[in-house]
Short mmCIF file of C-alpha atoms in Angstrom, two decimals:
data_model
loop_
_atom_site.label_atom_id
_atom_site.label_comp_id
_atom_site.label_asym_id
_atom_site.label_seq_id
_atom_site.Cartn_x
_atom_site.Cartn_y
_atom_site.Cartn_z
CA MET A 262 -0.73 6.94 -19.74
CA SER A 263 -2.91 9.67 -21.22
CA PRO A 264 -4.00 12.82 -19.38
CA SER A 265 -7.52 11.41 -19.12
CA ASP A 266 -6.17 8.51 -17.07
CA LEU A 267 -5.51 10.83 -14.16
CA THR A 268 -8.68 12.95 -14.37
CA GLY A 269 -9.92 13.88 -10.93
CA LEU A 270 -6.60 13.60 -9.10
CA PRO A 271 -6.38 14.15 -6.23
CA GLY A 272 -9.44 13.28 -4.11
CA SER A 273 -10.59 11.11 -1.28
CA LEU A 274 -12.13 7.69 -1.54
CA PRO A 275 -15.31 6.67 0.28
CA GLU A 276 -15.20 4.76 3.51
CA ARG A 277 -17.07 1.77 2.09
CA PRO A 278 -15.73 -0.39 -0.75
CA VAL A 279 -17.17 0.38 -4.18
CA PRO A 280 -17.73 -2.59 -6.54
CA ASP A 281 -15.29 -2.47 -9.41
CA PRO A 282 -17.15 -2.57 -12.73
CA ALA A 283 -14.23 -4.50 -14.21
CA THR A 284 -15.93 -7.69 -13.05
CA SER A 285 -18.91 -7.06 -15.29
CA ALA A 286 -16.56 -7.05 -18.26
CA GLY A 287 -15.41 -10.56 -17.48
CA GLY A 288 -12.39 -9.62 -15.33
CA THR A 289 -11.39 -12.08 -12.63
CA THR A 290 -9.28 -9.64 -10.60
CA THR A 291 -10.35 -6.19 -9.38
CA ALA A 292 -8.27 -3.34 -8.06
CA LEU A 293 -10.24 -3.21 -4.82
CA ALA A 294 -10.73 -6.91 -4.06
CA GLU A 295 -9.04 -8.62 -1.12
CA PRO A 296 -6.40 -10.88 -2.73
CA VAL A 297 -6.77 -14.65 -2.33
CA ASP A 298 -4.36 -16.11 -4.91
CA ARG A 299 -0.71 -16.48 -3.96
CA VAL A 300 1.64 -14.33 -6.03
CA ARG A 301 4.31 -15.89 -8.21
CA ALA A 302 8.07 -15.63 -7.96
CA LEU A 303 8.45 -13.29 -10.98
CA TRP A 304 6.10 -10.72 -9.45
CA ILE A 305 7.90 -10.92 -6.11
CA THR A 306 11.24 -10.47 -7.90
CA GLY A 307 9.96 -7.28 -9.53
CA VAL A 308 8.91 -5.86 -6.16
CA VAL A 309 12.25 -6.85 -4.60
CA LEU A 310 14.19 -5.10 -7.38
CA VAL A 311 12.17 -1.88 -7.02
CA ASN A 312 12.97 -1.88 -3.31
CA LEU A 313 16.62 -2.57 -4.09
CA GLY A 314 16.91 0.33 -6.53
CA ILE A 315 15.11 2.80 -4.28
CA ASN A 316 17.25 1.94 -1.27
CA ALA A 317 20.50 2.13 -3.24
CA ALA A 318 19.44 5.63 -4.30
CA PHE A 319 18.53 6.53 -0.70
CA PHE A 320 21.30 5.03 1.36
CA GLY A 321 24.33 5.44 -0.85
CA PRO A 322 23.93 9.19 -0.36
CA ILE A 323 22.70 9.02 3.26
CA GLN A 324 25.47 6.71 4.47
CA VAL A 325 28.45 8.23 2.67
CA LEU A 326 27.92 10.50 -0.34
CA LEU A 327 26.05 13.32 1.40
CA GLY A 328 28.59 13.23 4.21
CA GLN A 329 31.47 13.45 1.75
CA GLN A 330 29.78 16.32 -0.04
CA ALA A 331 29.23 18.08 3.32
CA ILE A 332 32.95 17.74 4.04
CA HIS A 333 33.68 19.11 0.55
CA PHE A 334 31.67 22.26 1.29
CA ASP A 335 32.80 22.83 4.91
CA GLU A 336 34.52 20.13 6.98
CA GLY A 337 34.18 22.14 10.17
CA GLN A 338 30.39 22.23 9.80
CA LYS A 339 29.92 18.76 8.30
CA GLU A 340 27.54 17.51 11.02
CA ALA A 341 25.31 20.58 10.74
CA ILE A 342 25.24 20.43 6.92
CA LEU A 343 24.37 16.74 6.93
CA ALA A 344 21.62 17.29 9.51
CA LEU A 345 20.20 20.18 7.43
CA VAL A 346 20.18 18.29 4.13
CA THR A 347 18.82 15.01 5.46
CA GLY A 348 16.29 16.76 7.68
CA CYS A 349 14.87 18.85 4.83
CA GLY A 350 14.72 15.84 2.55
CA ALA A 351 12.91 13.82 5.16
CA ALA A 352 10.43 16.66 5.68
CA VAL A 353 9.58 16.45 1.97
CA SER A 354 9.13 12.69 2.24
CA LEU A 355 6.56 13.22 4.99
CA VAL A 356 4.30 14.80 2.39
CA ALA A 357 5.38 12.87 -0.70
CA ASN A 358 4.78 9.36 0.62
CA PRO A 359 1.10 9.62 1.63
CA LEU A 360 0.37 12.09 -1.19
CA PHE A 361 1.68 9.84 -3.95
CA GLY A 362 0.06 6.87 -2.22
CA ALA A 363 -3.30 8.65 -2.37
CA PHE A 364 -2.72 9.60 -6.01
CA SER A 365 -1.98 5.98 -6.88
CA ASP A 366 -5.18 4.86 -5.09
CA ARG A 367 -7.18 7.05 -7.47
CA THR A 368 -5.29 6.51 -10.73
CA ALA A 369 -7.45 4.93 -13.42
CA SER A 370 -4.66 4.27 -15.92
CA ARG A 371 -4.98 1.24 -18.18
CA PHE A 372 -1.55 0.24 -16.81
CA GLY A 373 -2.98 0.02 -13.30
CA ARG A 374 -2.93 2.20 -10.21
CA ARG A 375 0.64 1.70 -9.02
CA VAL A 376 2.79 1.38 -12.16
CA PRO A 377 2.54 5.03 -13.35
CA TRP A 378 3.75 6.35 -10.01
CA VAL A 379 6.62 3.86 -9.74
CA LEU A 380 7.80 5.14 -13.13
CA VAL A 381 7.30 8.85 -12.41
CA GLY A 382 8.95 8.59 -9.00
CA ALA A 383 11.98 6.70 -10.31
CA VAL A 384 12.57 9.18 -13.15
CA LEU A 385 12.27 12.20 -10.82
CA GLY A 386 14.65 10.66 -8.29
CA ALA A 387 17.21 9.73 -10.93
CA VAL A 388 17.21 13.20 -12.51
CA ALA A 389 17.72 14.82 -9.10
CA LEU A 390 20.60 12.46 -8.28
CA VAL A 391 22.30 13.44 -11.52
CA GLY A 392 21.86 17.07 -10.50
CA LEU A 393 23.41 16.41 -7.08
CA ALA A 394 26.60 15.31 -8.80
CA GLY A 395 27.20 18.92 -9.83
CA ALA A 396 25.57 20.83 -6.96
CA PRO A 397 27.55 24.07 -6.49
CA ASN A 398 26.59 24.82 -2.88
CA VAL A 399 24.69 23.58 0.17
CA ALA A 400 21.43 25.27 -0.87
CA VAL A 401 21.29 23.51 -4.24
CA MET A 402 22.42 20.26 -2.60
CA THR A 403 19.49 20.53 -0.17
CA ILE A 404 16.92 21.26 -2.90
CA LEU A 405 18.07 18.38 -5.08
CA TRP A 406 18.10 15.94 -2.16
CA CYS A 407 14.51 17.01 -1.44
CA LEU A 408 13.61 16.09 -5.04
CA VAL A 409 15.34 12.71 -4.64
CA GLN A 410 13.23 12.12 -1.55
CA ALA A 411 10.05 13.15 -3.37
CA GLY A 412 10.68 10.85 -6.31
CA CYS A 413 11.87 7.83 -4.38
CA ASN A 414 9.09 8.13 -1.81
CA GLY A 415 6.53 8.35 -4.60
CA ALA A 416 7.80 5.14 -6.15
CA TYR A 417 8.07 3.46 -2.75
CA ALA A 418 4.53 4.42 -1.75
CA ALA A 419 3.15 2.90 -4.93
CA VAL A 420 5.10 -0.37 -4.85
CA THR A 421 4.42 -0.85 -1.12
CA ALA A 422 0.67 -0.50 -1.69
CA ALA A 423 0.91 -3.15 -4.42
CA ILE A 424 1.67 -5.80 -1.77
CA PRO A 425 -1.70 -5.72 0.05
CA ASP A 426 -3.29 -5.21 -3.39
CA ARG A 427 -1.91 -8.50 -4.67
CA VAL A 428 -0.66 -10.66 -1.76
CA PRO A 429 -3.04 -12.67 0.46
CA VAL A 430 -2.60 -12.34 4.25
CA PRO A 431 -1.07 -15.83 4.78
CA GLN A 432 1.74 -14.93 2.33
CA ARG A 433 2.44 -11.37 3.49
CA GLY A 434 5.10 -12.21 6.04
CA THR A 435 7.08 -14.07 3.39
CA VAL A 436 6.69 -11.36 0.75
CA GLY A 437 7.36 -8.65 3.33
CA GLY A 438 10.56 -10.46 4.28
CA LEU A 439 11.69 -10.69 0.67
CA ALA A 440 10.88 -7.01 0.12
CA ALA A 441 12.93 -6.21 3.23
CA MET A 442 15.73 -8.31 1.76
CA GLY A 443 15.58 -6.13 -1.38
CA GLN A 444 15.74 -3.02 0.77
CA THR A 445 18.78 -4.34 2.58
CA VAL A 446 20.61 -5.41 -0.55
CA GLY A 447 19.88 -1.90 -1.85
CA ILE A 448 21.45 -0.40 1.27
CA LEU A 449 24.49 -2.62 0.78
CA LEU A 450 24.65 -1.71 -2.90
CA GLY A 451 24.58 1.97 -1.96
CA ALA A 452 27.51 1.45 0.41
CA VAL A 453 29.39 -0.51 -2.28
CA ILE A 454 28.82 2.29 -4.77
CA ALA A 455 30.08 4.88 -2.31
CA SER A 456 33.16 2.76 -1.53
CA VAL A 457 34.00 1.94 -5.14
CA VAL A 458 33.95 5.57 -6.25
CA ALA A 459 36.64 6.21 -3.60
CA GLY A 460 35.58 9.66 -2.46
CA ASN A 461 34.26 10.83 -5.85
CA PHE A 462 30.75 11.56 -4.63
CA ALA A 463 29.70 12.97 -8.01
CA ALA A 464 30.33 9.62 -9.69
CA GLY A 465 28.54 7.90 -6.81
CA TYR A 466 25.38 9.92 -7.42
CA LEU A 467 25.40 8.98 -11.10
CA VAL A 468 25.71 5.28 -10.34
CA CYS A 469 22.91 5.52 -7.75
CA ALA A 470 20.67 7.12 -10.39
CA ALA A 471 21.37 4.24 -12.78
CA ALA A 472 20.59 1.69 -10.07
CA LEU A 473 17.27 3.38 -9.33
CA LEU A 474 16.14 3.27 -12.96
CA ALA A 475 17.34 -0.29 -13.50
CA GLY A 476 15.50 -1.48 -10.40
CA VAL A 477 12.02 -0.61 -11.68
CA VAL A 478 12.22 -2.19 -15.15
CA LEU A 479 10.95 -5.70 -14.33
CA TYR A 480 8.08 -4.44 -12.19
CA LEU A 481 6.92 -2.03 -14.92
CA PHE A 482 6.50 -4.91 -17.36
CA LYS A 483 5.38 -7.68 -14.98
CA SER A 484 3.29 -5.87 -12.36
CA ASP A 485 -0.12 -7.36 -13.33
CA ASP A 486 -1.48 -4.17 -11.77
CA ALA A 487 -5.30 -4.27 -11.89
CA PRO A 488 -6.77 -1.04 -13.33
CA LEU A 489 -9.24 0.95 -11.27
CA ALA A 490 -12.53 1.49 -13.08
CA PRO A 491 -13.21 5.24 -13.47
CA ALA A 492 -16.71 4.72 -12.06
CA ALA A 493 -15.18 3.52 -8.78
CA ARG A 494 -13.47 6.87 -8.26
CA PRO A 495 -15.55 9.62 -6.62
CA PRO A 496 -15.50 13.27 -7.68
CA PHE A 497 -12.69 15.46 -6.44
CA SER A 498 -13.13 17.22 -3.11
CA LEU A 499 -10.14 19.12 -1.75
CA ALA A 500 -11.55 19.20 1.78
CA ALA A 501 -12.30 15.48 1.81
CA PHE A 502 -8.91 14.72 0.28
CA ALA A 503 -7.06 16.66 2.98
CA LYS A 504 -9.23 15.22 5.73
CA GLY A 505 -8.54 11.70 4.50
CA PHE A 506 -4.92 11.82 5.64
CA TRP A 507 -6.04 11.94 9.26
CA VAL A 508 -6.75 8.38 10.38
CA SER A 509 -8.59 8.64 13.68
CA PRO A 510 -6.77 6.82 16.51
CA VAL A 511 -10.15 6.51 18.25
CA LYS A 512 -11.84 4.87 15.27
CA TYR A 513 -8.78 2.83 14.24
CA PRO A 514 -6.69 2.35 17.43
CA ASP A 515 -4.68 -0.61 16.13
CA PHE A 516 -3.58 1.45 13.13
CA ALA A 517 -2.54 4.27 15.46
CA TRP A 518 -0.52 1.98 17.76
CA ALA A 519 1.16 0.34 14.74
CA TRP A 520 2.13 3.79 13.46
CA LEU A 521 3.53 4.88 16.83
CA THR A 522 5.58 1.73 17.38
CA ARG A 523 7.13 1.97 13.93
CA LEU A 524 7.91 5.65 14.51
CA LEU A 525 9.76 4.96 17.77
CA VAL A 526 11.75 1.98 16.49
CA ASN A 527 12.79 3.94 13.40
CA ILE A 528 13.82 6.99 15.42
CA GLY A 529 16.13 4.77 17.45
CA ASN A 530 17.49 3.08 14.33
CA HIS A 531 18.17 6.38 12.52
CA MET A 532 19.93 7.75 15.58
CA VAL A 533 22.26 4.76 15.41
CA THR A 534 23.06 5.02 11.69
CA LEU A 535 22.97 8.78 11.01
CA TYR A 536 26.51 9.57 12.16
CA LEU A 537 28.04 6.15 11.51
CA LEU A 538 30.72 7.57 9.19
CA PHE A 539 31.65 10.21 11.76
CA PHE A 540 31.44 7.68 14.62
CA LEU A 541 34.07 5.50 12.95
CA LYS A 542 36.22 8.52 12.20
CA ASP A 543 35.98 10.48 15.45
CA ALA A 544 35.09 7.94 18.19
CA VAL A 545 36.50 4.63 16.97
CA HIS A 546 39.45 6.37 15.23
CA LEU A 547 39.30 3.57 12.72
CA GLU A 548 42.03 4.75 10.38
CA GLN A 549 44.51 5.35 13.21
CA THR A 550 43.79 2.12 15.12
CA GLN A 551 43.06 -0.32 12.29
CA GLY A 552 44.44 1.34 9.16
CA ILE A 553 40.96 1.22 7.59
CA ALA A 554 39.37 4.25 5.95
CA PRO A 555 36.08 5.18 7.66
CA GLU A 556 34.22 4.98 4.34
CA PHE A 557 35.43 1.39 3.91
CA GLY A 558 34.51 0.71 7.52
CA VAL A 559 30.94 1.78 6.74
CA LEU A 560 30.96 -0.70 3.86
CA ILE A 561 32.16 -3.55 6.08
CA LEU A 562 29.60 -2.84 8.79
CA THR A 563 26.84 -2.42 6.23
CA GLY A 564 27.79 -5.75 4.65
CA LEU A 565 27.63 -7.57 7.98
CA TYR A 566 24.36 -5.83 8.82
CA ALA A 567 22.96 -6.69 5.39
CA VAL A 568 23.80 -10.38 5.63
CA MET A 569 21.99 -10.67 8.95
CA VAL A 570 18.99 -8.65 7.75
CA ILE A 571 18.67 -10.81 4.65
CA ILE A 572 18.68 -13.97 6.75
CA THR A 573 16.36 -12.82 9.52
CA SER A 574 13.92 -10.94 7.28
CA VAL A 575 13.29 -13.99 5.11
CA VAL A 576 13.27 -16.44 8.03
CA GLY A 577 11.31 -14.14 10.33
CA GLY A 578 8.65 -13.33 7.73
CA ALA A 579 8.14 -16.97 6.83
CA LEU A 580 8.10 -17.97 10.51
CA SER A 581 5.40 -15.41 11.31
CA ASP A 582 3.28 -16.76 8.43
CA ARG A 583 3.72 -20.28 9.76
CA MET A 584 2.93 -19.24 13.35
CA GLY A 585 0.05 -17.01 12.34
CA LYS A 586 1.41 -14.49 14.88
CA ARG A 587 3.13 -11.14 14.43
CA LYS A 588 3.39 -9.30 17.77
CA PRO A 589 5.78 -11.62 19.66
CA LEU A 590 8.37 -11.42 16.88
CA VAL A 591 7.97 -7.64 16.58
CA ILE A 592 8.58 -7.21 20.32
CA VAL A 593 11.63 -9.48 20.41
CA SER A 594 13.18 -7.88 17.34
CA SER A 595 12.68 -4.38 18.81
CA VAL A 596 14.52 -5.42 21.98
CA VAL A 597 17.40 -6.84 19.92
CA ILE A 598 17.70 -3.52 18.04
CA ALA A 599 17.97 -1.68 21.37
CA VAL A 600 20.71 -4.06 22.52
CA ALA A 601 22.69 -3.24 19.37
CA SER A 602 22.54 0.47 20.25
CA LEU A 603 23.92 -0.21 23.71
CA ILE A 604 26.79 -2.27 22.32
CA LEU A 605 27.86 0.62 20.11
CA GLY A 606 27.52 3.11 22.94
CA PHE A 607 29.57 1.22 25.50
CA ALA A 608 32.09 -0.42 23.16
CA PRO A 609 33.28 2.36 20.80
CA THR A 610 35.89 0.09 19.22
CA TRP A 611 36.13 -1.67 15.88
CA ALA A 612 35.21 -4.98 17.52
CA GLY A 613 32.26 -3.31 19.25
CA ALA A 614 31.12 -1.75 15.99
CA ILE A 615 31.24 -5.12 14.23
CA THR A 616 29.27 -6.80 17.02
CA GLY A 617 26.73 -3.98 17.08
CA ALA A 618 26.23 -4.17 13.32
CA VAL A 619 25.59 -7.93 13.46
CA VAL A 620 23.11 -7.64 16.34
CA LEU A 621 21.36 -4.70 14.68
CA GLY A 622 20.98 -6.73 11.49
CA VAL A 623 19.49 -9.69 13.38
CA GLY A 624 16.89 -7.49 15.03
CA PHE A 625 16.03 -5.14 12.20
CA GLY A 626 15.65 -7.85 9.57
CA ALA A 627 12.98 -9.69 11.54
CA TYR A 628 11.36 -6.38 12.48
CA LEU A 629 11.06 -5.15 8.89
CA ALA A 630 9.38 -8.32 7.65
CA VAL A 631 7.01 -9.04 10.50
CA ASP A 632 5.99 -5.48 11.33
CA PHE A 633 5.11 -4.83 7.68
CA ALA A 634 2.87 -7.90 7.63
CA LEU A 635 1.25 -6.72 10.87
CA ILE A 636 0.61 -3.26 9.45
CA THR A 637 -1.12 -4.57 6.32
CA GLN A 638 -3.60 -6.34 8.63
CA VAL A 639 -4.64 -3.13 10.43
CA LEU A 640 -5.22 -0.90 7.39
CA PRO A 641 -8.61 0.84 7.74
CA THR A 642 -9.95 0.27 4.20
CA ALA A 643 -9.00 -1.61 1.05
CA LEU A 644 -9.88 1.48 -1.00
CA ASP A 645 -7.18 3.61 0.57
CA ARG A 646 -4.30 1.16 0.86
CA GLY A 647 -1.82 3.48 -0.85
CA ARG A 648 -2.80 6.50 1.20
CA ASP A 649 -2.88 4.62 4.50
CA LEU A 650 0.44 2.89 3.88
CA GLY A 651 1.77 6.32 2.95
CA VAL A 652 0.64 7.54 6.36
CA ILE A 653 2.40 4.53 7.90
CA ASN A 654 5.49 5.36 5.85
CA VAL A 655 5.52 8.78 7.49
CA ALA A 656 6.70 6.77 10.51
CA ASN A 657 9.67 5.75 8.35
CA SER A 658 10.37 9.29 7.11
CA LEU A 659 9.58 11.41 10.15
CA PRO A 660 12.48 9.83 12.10
CA GLN A 661 14.82 11.27 9.46
CA VAL A 662 13.62 14.69 10.65
CA ILE A 663 13.43 13.89 14.36
CA ALA A 664 16.59 11.78 14.67
CA PRO A 665 19.01 14.52 13.53
CA LEU A 666 17.34 17.00 15.90
CA ILE A 667 17.83 14.58 18.78
CA ALA A 668 21.21 13.21 17.72
CA PHE A 669 23.00 16.50 16.99
CA PRO A 670 22.83 17.90 20.56
CA PHE A 671 23.72 14.50 22.05
CA VAL A 672 26.83 14.22 19.88
CA THR A 673 27.99 17.80 20.31
CA TYR A 674 26.82 18.87 23.80
CA LEU A 675 25.33 16.04 25.89
CA GLY A 676 27.99 13.38 26.25
CA GLY A 677 28.79 12.31 22.71
CA TYR A 678 28.17 8.93 21.17
CA VAL A 679 27.64 7.03 24.45
CA SER A 680 24.66 9.14 25.45
CA LEU A 681 23.40 9.17 21.86
CA TYR A 682 23.24 5.38 21.63
CA VAL A 683 21.73 4.97 25.10
CA ALA A 684 18.96 7.40 24.12
CA ALA A 685 18.43 5.46 20.87
CA ALA A 686 18.03 2.21 22.83
CA VAL A 687 15.47 3.73 25.21
CA ILE A 688 13.38 5.15 22.39
CA GLY A 689 13.42 1.85 20.51
CA LEU A 690 12.36 -0.09 23.61
CA LEU A 691 9.30 2.12 23.95
CA GLY A 692 8.28 0.91 20.51
CA ALA A 693 8.45 -2.68 21.72
CA VAL A 694 6.27 -1.85 24.73
CA PHE A 695 3.48 -0.25 22.71
CA VAL A 696 3.10 -3.19 20.32
CA VAL A 697 1.10 -5.00 23.00
CA LYS A 698 -1.64 -2.37 22.58
CA ILE A 699 -2.56 -3.77 19.16
CA LYS A 700 -5.58 -6.03 19.67
CA SER A 701 -6.74 -7.25 16.25
CA VAL A 702 -3.50 -9.04 15.33
CA ALA A 703 -1.98 -11.88 17.35
#
């Protein structure tokens, strides 16, 4: 990619589609066209592997490694350190996801719009993970985790936008389910990495970095990413670019409701998983009652959760394609997620934790697949898919900021884990309620 490929970045795109001059040169696929041809298995595999690598790099640290590093710096303040680090990183992701999505929308590289940003994001994330392995204090740990978030969110924004770029609507539930499967396997891989390194969080960060880089290789070579013709990209306008990140809920109400429902469900889910390591250690007393190290307990629960997510994401996505309906499955899956929270809250035992993990996996797998397909059908314009999905992905990242702020006082001052998980269930159920407000998708 030469410097001229990115001339004019950043900037906003017009509201109306601009014909891609690539068609006049004999091209059969344009960067801005609505896809009609079903994608092949090799392309889907590349997308799945990118999601796998990104999520291994995210959740290995989030689930275990950052917690272990917090204990290394100050065990008495481990909850506060973890909340600080994850909250700051999530704040960075709020900006990085839509920003890199908008950049990818406007990139006129001969390699396509999305590929350059998948590569740049993966390299940045991997370098920062390597740096985390030797972080000397909490401040450096926080800065490096912010860079991991920036890089991984950049890559995720680009590869997520590639799905509505390439996948026709009748196939999006299936592809969304397979992408969710990749995310879940990545989460499981992150937990495996953290468990295998047996408390050596520095080694865990290095392995996560390797997984991130390995995950993007197939997609980089087999993306079939259609280039954006330079003539289709308008001149740079800082004011228009900044304004473009505001998607009017009055003009696009279905987009707004989809964003809000995803935000609420993800806040509830993050409240459940944020302190899982500490929940097993301090509430379940796993090592004392079962002779199982809490870190290994996280691995077991994540494995059970992952198996159920893999099954229900693939089945749920395909079922929604077959039904031609999205909302009923989104509502049911949101309710199931809330039930999982209540199980954990009122049964703080190893058996309760296992049951909660299974139920959470059943609900969240179907939710990930079907809600993603729903969202791609309410995007305002084809021109701004990356930016708009980046705005949607803020509803994935913002809960990482909000959830610690809500969870920390519940755990420490307002009744502990029971009240925390009840609050998580209530918030998630609100997400299910608001799905009915979406009118343009069945």
